[in-house]
PDB file of C-alpha atoms in Angstrom:
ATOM      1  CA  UNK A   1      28.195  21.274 -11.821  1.00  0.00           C
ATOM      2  CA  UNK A   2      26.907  18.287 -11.605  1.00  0.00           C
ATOM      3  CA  UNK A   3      30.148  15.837  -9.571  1.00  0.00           C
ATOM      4  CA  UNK A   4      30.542  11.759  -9.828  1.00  0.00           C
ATOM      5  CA  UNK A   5      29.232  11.743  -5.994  1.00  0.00           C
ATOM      6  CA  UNK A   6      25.790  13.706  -7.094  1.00  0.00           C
ATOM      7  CA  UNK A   7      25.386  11.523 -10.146  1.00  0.00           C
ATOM      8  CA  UNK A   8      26.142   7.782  -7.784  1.00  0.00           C
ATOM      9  CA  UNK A   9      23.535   9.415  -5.587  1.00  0.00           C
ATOM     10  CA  UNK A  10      20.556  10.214  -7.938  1.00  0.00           C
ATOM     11  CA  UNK A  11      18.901   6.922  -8.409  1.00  0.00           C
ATOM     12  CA  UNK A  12      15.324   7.796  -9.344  1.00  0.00           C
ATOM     13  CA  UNK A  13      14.370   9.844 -12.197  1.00  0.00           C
ATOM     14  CA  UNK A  14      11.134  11.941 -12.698  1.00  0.00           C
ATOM     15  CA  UNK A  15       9.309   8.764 -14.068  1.00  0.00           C
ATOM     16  CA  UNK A  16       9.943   6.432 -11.523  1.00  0.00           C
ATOM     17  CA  UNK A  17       9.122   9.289  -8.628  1.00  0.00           C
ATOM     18  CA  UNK A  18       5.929   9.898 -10.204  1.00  0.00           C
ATOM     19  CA  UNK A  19       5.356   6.172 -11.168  1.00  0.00           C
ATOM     20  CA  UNK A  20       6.046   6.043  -7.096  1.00  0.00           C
ATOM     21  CA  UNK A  21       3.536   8.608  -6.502  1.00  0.00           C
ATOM     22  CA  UNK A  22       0.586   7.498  -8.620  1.00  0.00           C
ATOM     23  CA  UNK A  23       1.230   3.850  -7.657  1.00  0.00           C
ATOM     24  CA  UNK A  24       1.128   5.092  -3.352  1.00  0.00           C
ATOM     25  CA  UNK A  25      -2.119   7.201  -4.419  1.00  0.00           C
ATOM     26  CA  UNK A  26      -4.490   4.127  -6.735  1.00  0.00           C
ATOM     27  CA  UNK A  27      -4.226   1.197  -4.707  1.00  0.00           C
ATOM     28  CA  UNK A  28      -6.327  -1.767  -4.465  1.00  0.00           C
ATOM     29  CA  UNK A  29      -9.201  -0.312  -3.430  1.00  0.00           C
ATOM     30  CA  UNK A  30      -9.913   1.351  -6.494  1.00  0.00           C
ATOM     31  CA  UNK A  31     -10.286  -2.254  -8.132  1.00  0.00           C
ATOM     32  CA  UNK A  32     -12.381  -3.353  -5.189  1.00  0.00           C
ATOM     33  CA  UNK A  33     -14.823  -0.327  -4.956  1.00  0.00           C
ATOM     34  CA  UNK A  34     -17.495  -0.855  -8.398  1.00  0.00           C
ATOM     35  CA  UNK A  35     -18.686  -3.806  -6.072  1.00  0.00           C
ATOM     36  CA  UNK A  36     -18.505  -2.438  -3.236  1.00  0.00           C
ATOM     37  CA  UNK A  37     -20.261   1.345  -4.211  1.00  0.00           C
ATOM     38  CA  UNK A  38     -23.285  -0.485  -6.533  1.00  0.00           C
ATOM     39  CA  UNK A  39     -25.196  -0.108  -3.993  1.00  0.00           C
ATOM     40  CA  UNK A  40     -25.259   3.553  -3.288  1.00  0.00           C
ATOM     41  CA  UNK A  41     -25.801   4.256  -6.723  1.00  0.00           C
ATOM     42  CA  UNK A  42     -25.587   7.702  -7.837  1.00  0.00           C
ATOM     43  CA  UNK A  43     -24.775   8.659  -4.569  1.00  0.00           C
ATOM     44  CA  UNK A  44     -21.274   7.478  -4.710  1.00  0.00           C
ATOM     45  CA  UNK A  45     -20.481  10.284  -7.190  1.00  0.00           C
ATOM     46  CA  UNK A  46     -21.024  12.611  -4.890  1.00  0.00           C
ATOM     47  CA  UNK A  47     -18.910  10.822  -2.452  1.00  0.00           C
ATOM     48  CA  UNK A  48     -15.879  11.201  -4.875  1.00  0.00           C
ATOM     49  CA  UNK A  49     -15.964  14.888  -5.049  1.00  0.00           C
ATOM     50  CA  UNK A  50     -16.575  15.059  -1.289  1.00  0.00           C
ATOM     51  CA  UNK A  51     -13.231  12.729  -0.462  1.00  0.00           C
ATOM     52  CA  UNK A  52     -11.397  14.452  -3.691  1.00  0.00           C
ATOM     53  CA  UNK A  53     -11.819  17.997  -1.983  1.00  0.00           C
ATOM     54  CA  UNK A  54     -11.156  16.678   1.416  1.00  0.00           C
ATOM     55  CA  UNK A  55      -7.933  15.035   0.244  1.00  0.00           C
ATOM     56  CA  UNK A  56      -7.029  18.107  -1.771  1.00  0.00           C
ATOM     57  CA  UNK A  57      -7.881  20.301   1.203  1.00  0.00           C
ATOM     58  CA  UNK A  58      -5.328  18.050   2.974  1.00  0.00           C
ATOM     59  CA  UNK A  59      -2.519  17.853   0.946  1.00  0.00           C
ATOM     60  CA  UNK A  60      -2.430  21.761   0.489  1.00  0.00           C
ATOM     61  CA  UNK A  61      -2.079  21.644   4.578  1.00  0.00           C
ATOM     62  CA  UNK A  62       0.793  19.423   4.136  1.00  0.00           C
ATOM     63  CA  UNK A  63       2.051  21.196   1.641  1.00  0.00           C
ATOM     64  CA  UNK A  64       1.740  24.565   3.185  1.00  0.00           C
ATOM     65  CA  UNK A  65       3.911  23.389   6.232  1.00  0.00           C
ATOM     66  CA  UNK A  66       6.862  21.535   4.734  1.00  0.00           C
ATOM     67  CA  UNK A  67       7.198  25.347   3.046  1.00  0.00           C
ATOM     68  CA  UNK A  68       6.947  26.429   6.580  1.00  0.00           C
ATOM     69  CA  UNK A  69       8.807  23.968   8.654  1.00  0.00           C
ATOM     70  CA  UNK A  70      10.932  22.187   6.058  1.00  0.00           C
ATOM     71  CA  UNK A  71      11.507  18.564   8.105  1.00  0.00           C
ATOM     72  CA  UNK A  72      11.672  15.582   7.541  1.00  0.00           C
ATOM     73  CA  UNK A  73       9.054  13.221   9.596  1.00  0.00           C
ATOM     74  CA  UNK A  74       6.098  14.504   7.657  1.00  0.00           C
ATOM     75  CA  UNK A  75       2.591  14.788   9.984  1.00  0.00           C
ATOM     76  CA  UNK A  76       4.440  12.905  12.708  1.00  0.00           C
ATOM     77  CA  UNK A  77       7.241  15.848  12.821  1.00  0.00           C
ATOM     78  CA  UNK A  78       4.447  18.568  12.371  1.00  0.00           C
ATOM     79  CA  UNK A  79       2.623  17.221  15.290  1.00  0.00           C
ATOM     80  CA  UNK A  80       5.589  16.703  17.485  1.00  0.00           C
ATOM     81  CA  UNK A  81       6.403  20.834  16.682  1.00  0.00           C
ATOM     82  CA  UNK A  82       2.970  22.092  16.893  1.00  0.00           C
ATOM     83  CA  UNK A  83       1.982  19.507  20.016  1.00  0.00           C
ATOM     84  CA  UNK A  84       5.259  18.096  21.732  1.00  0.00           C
ATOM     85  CA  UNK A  85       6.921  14.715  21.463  1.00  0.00           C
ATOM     86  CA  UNK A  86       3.806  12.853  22.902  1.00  0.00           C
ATOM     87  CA  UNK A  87       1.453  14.037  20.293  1.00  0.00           C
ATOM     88  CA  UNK A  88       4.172  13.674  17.694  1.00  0.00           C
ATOM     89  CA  UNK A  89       5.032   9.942  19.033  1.00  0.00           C
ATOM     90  CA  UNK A  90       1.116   9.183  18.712  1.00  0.00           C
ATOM     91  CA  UNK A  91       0.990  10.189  15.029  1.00  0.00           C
ATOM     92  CA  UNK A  92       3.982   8.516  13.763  1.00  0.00           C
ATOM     93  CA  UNK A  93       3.086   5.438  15.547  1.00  0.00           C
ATOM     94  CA  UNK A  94      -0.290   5.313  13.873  1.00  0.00           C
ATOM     95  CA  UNK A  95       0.862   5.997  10.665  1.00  0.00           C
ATOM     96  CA  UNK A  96       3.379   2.913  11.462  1.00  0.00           C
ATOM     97  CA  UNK A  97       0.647   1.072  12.106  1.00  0.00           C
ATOM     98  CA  UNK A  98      -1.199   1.914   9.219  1.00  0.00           C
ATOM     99  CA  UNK A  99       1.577   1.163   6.885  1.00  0.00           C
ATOM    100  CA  UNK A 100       1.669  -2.235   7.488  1.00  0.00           C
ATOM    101  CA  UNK A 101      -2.074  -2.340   7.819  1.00  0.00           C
ATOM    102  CA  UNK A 102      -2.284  -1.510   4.049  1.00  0.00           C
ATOM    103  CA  UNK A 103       0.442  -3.673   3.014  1.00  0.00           C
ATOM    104  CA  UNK A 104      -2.249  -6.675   4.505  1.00  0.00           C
ATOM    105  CA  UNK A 105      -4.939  -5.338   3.086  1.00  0.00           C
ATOM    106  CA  UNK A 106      -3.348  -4.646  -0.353  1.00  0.00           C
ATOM    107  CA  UNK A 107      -2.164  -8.262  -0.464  1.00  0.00           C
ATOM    108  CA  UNK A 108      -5.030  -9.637   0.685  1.00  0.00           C
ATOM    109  CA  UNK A 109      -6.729  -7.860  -2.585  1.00  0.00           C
ATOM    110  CA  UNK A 110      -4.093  -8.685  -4.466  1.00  0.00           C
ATOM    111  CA  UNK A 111      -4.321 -12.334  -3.765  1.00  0.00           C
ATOM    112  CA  UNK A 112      -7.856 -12.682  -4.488  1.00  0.00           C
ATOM    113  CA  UNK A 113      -7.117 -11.233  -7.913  1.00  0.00           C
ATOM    114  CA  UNK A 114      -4.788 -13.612  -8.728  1.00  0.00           C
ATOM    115  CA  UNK A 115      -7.458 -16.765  -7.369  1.00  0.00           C
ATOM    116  CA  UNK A 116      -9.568 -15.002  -9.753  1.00  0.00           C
ATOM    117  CA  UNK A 117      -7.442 -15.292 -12.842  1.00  0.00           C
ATOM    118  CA  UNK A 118      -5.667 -18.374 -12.253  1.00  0.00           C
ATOM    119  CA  UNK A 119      -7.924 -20.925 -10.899  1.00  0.00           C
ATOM    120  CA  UNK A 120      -4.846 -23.324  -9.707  1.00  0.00           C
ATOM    121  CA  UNK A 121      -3.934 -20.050  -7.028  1.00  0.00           C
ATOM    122  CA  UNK A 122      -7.860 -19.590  -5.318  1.00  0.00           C
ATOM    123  CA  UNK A 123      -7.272 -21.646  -2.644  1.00  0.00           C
ATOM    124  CA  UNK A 124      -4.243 -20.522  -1.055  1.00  0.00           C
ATOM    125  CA  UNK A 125      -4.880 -16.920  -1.053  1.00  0.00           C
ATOM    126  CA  UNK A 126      -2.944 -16.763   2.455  1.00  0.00           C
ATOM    127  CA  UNK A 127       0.253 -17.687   0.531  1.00  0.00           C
ATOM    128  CA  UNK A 128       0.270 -16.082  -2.191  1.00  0.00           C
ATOM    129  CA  UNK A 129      -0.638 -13.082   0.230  1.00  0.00           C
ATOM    130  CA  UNK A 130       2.521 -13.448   2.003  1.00  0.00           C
ATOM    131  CA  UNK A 131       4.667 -14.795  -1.196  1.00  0.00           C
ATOM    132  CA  UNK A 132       3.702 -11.186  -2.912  1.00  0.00           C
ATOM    133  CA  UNK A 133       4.874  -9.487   1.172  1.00  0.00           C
ATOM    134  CA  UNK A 134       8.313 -11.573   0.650  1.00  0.00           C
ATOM    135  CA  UNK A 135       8.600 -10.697  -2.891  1.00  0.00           C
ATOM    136  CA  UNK A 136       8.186  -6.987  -2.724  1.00  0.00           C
ATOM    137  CA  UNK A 137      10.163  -6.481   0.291  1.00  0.00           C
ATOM    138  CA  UNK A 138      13.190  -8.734  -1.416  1.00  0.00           C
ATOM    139  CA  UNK A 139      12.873  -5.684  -4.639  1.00  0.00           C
ATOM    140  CA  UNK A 140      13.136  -3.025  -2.305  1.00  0.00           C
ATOM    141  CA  UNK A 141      16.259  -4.785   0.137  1.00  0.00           C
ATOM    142  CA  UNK A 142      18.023  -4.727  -2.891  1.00  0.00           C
ATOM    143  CA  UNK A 143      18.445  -1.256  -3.954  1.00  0.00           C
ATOM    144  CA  UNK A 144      16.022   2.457  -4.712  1.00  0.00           C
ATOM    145  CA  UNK A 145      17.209   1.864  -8.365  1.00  0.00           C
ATOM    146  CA  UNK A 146      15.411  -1.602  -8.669  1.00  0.00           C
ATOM    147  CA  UNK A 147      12.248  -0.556  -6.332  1.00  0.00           C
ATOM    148  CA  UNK A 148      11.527   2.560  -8.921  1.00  0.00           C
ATOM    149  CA  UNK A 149      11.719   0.052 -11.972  1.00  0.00           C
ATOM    150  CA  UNK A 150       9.128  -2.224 -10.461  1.00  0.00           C
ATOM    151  CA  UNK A 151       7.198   0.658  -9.167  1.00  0.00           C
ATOM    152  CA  UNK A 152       6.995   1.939 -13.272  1.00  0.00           C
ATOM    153  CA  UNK A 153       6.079  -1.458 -13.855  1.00  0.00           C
ATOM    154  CA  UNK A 154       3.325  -1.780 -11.622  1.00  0.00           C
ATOM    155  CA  UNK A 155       2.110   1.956 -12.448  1.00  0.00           C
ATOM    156  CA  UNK A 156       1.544   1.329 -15.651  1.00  0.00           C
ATOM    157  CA  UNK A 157      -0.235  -2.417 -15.295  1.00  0.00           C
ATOM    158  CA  UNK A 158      -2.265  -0.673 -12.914  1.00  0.00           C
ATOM    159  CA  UNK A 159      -3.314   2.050 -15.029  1.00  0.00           C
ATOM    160  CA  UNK A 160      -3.938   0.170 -18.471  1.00  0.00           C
ATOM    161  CA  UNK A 161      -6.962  -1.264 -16.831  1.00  0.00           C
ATOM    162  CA  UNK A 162      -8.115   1.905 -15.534  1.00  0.00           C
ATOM    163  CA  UNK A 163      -8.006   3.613 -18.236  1.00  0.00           C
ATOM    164  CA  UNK A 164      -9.396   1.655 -20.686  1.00  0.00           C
ATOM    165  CA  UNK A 165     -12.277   0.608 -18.389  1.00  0.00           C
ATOM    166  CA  UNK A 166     -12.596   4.384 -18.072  1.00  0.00           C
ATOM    167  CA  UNK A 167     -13.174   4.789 -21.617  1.00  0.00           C
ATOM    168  CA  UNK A 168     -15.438   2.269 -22.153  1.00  0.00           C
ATOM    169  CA  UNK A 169     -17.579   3.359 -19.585  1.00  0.00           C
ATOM    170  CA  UNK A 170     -17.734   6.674 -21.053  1.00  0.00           C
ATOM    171  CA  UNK A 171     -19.123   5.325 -24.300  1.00  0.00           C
ATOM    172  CA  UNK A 172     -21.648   3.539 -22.762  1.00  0.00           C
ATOM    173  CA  UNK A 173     -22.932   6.327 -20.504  1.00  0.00           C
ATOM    174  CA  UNK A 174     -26.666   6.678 -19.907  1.00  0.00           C
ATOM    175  CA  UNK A 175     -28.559   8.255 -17.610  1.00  0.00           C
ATOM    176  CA  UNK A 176     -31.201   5.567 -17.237  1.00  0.00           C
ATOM    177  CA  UNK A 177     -28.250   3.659 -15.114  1.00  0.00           C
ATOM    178  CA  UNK A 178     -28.383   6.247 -12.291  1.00  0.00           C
ATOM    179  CA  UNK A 179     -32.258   5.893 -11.957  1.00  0.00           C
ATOM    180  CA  UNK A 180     -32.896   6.160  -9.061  1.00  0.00           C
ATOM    181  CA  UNK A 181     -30.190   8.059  -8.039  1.00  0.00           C
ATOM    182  CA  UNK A 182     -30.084   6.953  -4.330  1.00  0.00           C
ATOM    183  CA  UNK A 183     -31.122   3.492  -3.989  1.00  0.00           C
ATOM    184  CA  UNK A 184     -30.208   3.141  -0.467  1.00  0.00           C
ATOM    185  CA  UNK A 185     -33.182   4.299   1.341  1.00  0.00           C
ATOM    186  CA  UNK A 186     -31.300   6.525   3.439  1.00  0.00           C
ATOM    187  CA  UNK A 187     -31.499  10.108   3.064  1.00  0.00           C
ATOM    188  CA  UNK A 188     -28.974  11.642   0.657  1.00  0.00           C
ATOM    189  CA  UNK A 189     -26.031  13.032   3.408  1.00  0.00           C
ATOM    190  CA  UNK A 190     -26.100   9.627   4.965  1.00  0.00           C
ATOM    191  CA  UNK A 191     -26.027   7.989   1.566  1.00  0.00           C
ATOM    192  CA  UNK A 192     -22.790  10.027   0.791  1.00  0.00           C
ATOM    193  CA  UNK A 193     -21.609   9.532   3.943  1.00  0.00           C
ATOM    194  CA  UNK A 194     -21.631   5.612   3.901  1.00  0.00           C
ATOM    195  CA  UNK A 195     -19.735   5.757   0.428  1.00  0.00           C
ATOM    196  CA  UNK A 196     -16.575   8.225   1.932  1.00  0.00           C
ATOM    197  CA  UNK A 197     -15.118   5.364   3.759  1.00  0.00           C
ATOM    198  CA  UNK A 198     -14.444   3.204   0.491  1.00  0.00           C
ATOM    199  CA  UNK A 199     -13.819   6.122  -1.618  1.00  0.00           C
ATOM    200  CA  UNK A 200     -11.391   7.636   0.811  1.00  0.00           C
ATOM    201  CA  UNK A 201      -9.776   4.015   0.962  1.00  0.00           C
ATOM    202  CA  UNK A 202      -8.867   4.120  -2.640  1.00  0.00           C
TER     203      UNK A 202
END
């Protein structure tokens, strides 16, 4: 039976946990990468089904010990289990680190979007950086309830674009755009190798 205690406690439903999911997982550099891949050409399909079956193959690891060792801590408690508390301090420090990493980089992008669509903004891209930082930190100081309503939010402004760019793209399909298919120069592994570090970015 569900008591008053459970129900205070429950603050996210199933759409804003997978609005927080799919908003973690396409982040900015999925916007930023049709510039940056042009050049590789054909190649950088390959590159996505490289980084999608490396990520897969990754996330069935997690997922295979949190059935094993259910913790919480994540890599940094698997780590600390499998290698001792050095190893385990090493991971969860460089995840740390590469939180708020991402959070720069992400606002960085974000702010050069913004320059980009209004003109008055594209010269202070270092405050608007920050002014988003401030922003989404106030949303998430103030409660889980109001963080998974701006995370739905965000999802789905993310997505619209996506998917409708998506579609477009499909209807416009031809194969004389992947001619030639590498147009790098390099040979093909190297090609597909140059590509995994955007694609595995997004």
């Amino acid at each position: 039976p569900t008591t008053s205690t459970g129900a205070a406690q429950r603050q996210l439903g199933l759409v804003a946990l997978t609005a927080l999911v799919v908003g973690n997982m396409v982040g900015s550099g999925v916007f930023l990468l049709p510039s940056a891949l042009a050049r590789f050409g054909g190649t950088s399909a390959l590159a996505w089904l490289v980084s999608a079956a490396g990520t897969m193959c990754f996330g069935l690891v997690i997922a295979r010990l949190a059935r094993r060792q259910p913790m919480t801590g994540g890599p940094y408690a698997y780590a600390r289990m499998a290698f001792g508390d050095f190893a385990g301090f090493l991971v969860g420090w460089g995840y740390w680190i590469s939180c708020w990493c991402g959070v720069a980089s992400v606002a960085t992008a974000m702010a050069a979007y913004l320059g980009s669509l209004v003109p008055a903004l594209h010269g202070h891209s270092m405050s608007v950086a920050l002014a988003g930082i401030v922003l989404l930190t106030a949303v998430n100081a103030r409660g889980v309830r109001e963080a998974g309503v701006v995370q739905i939010v965000t999802t789905v402004l993310k997505l619209s674009p996506l998917l409708a760019i998506a579609l477009v793209g499909v209807s416009r399909l031809e194969t004389a755009h992947f001619h030639p298919f590498n147009p790098t120069g390099l040979a093909l592994p190297s090609a597909v190798m140059g590509c995994l570090a955007h694609t595995l970015w997004a």
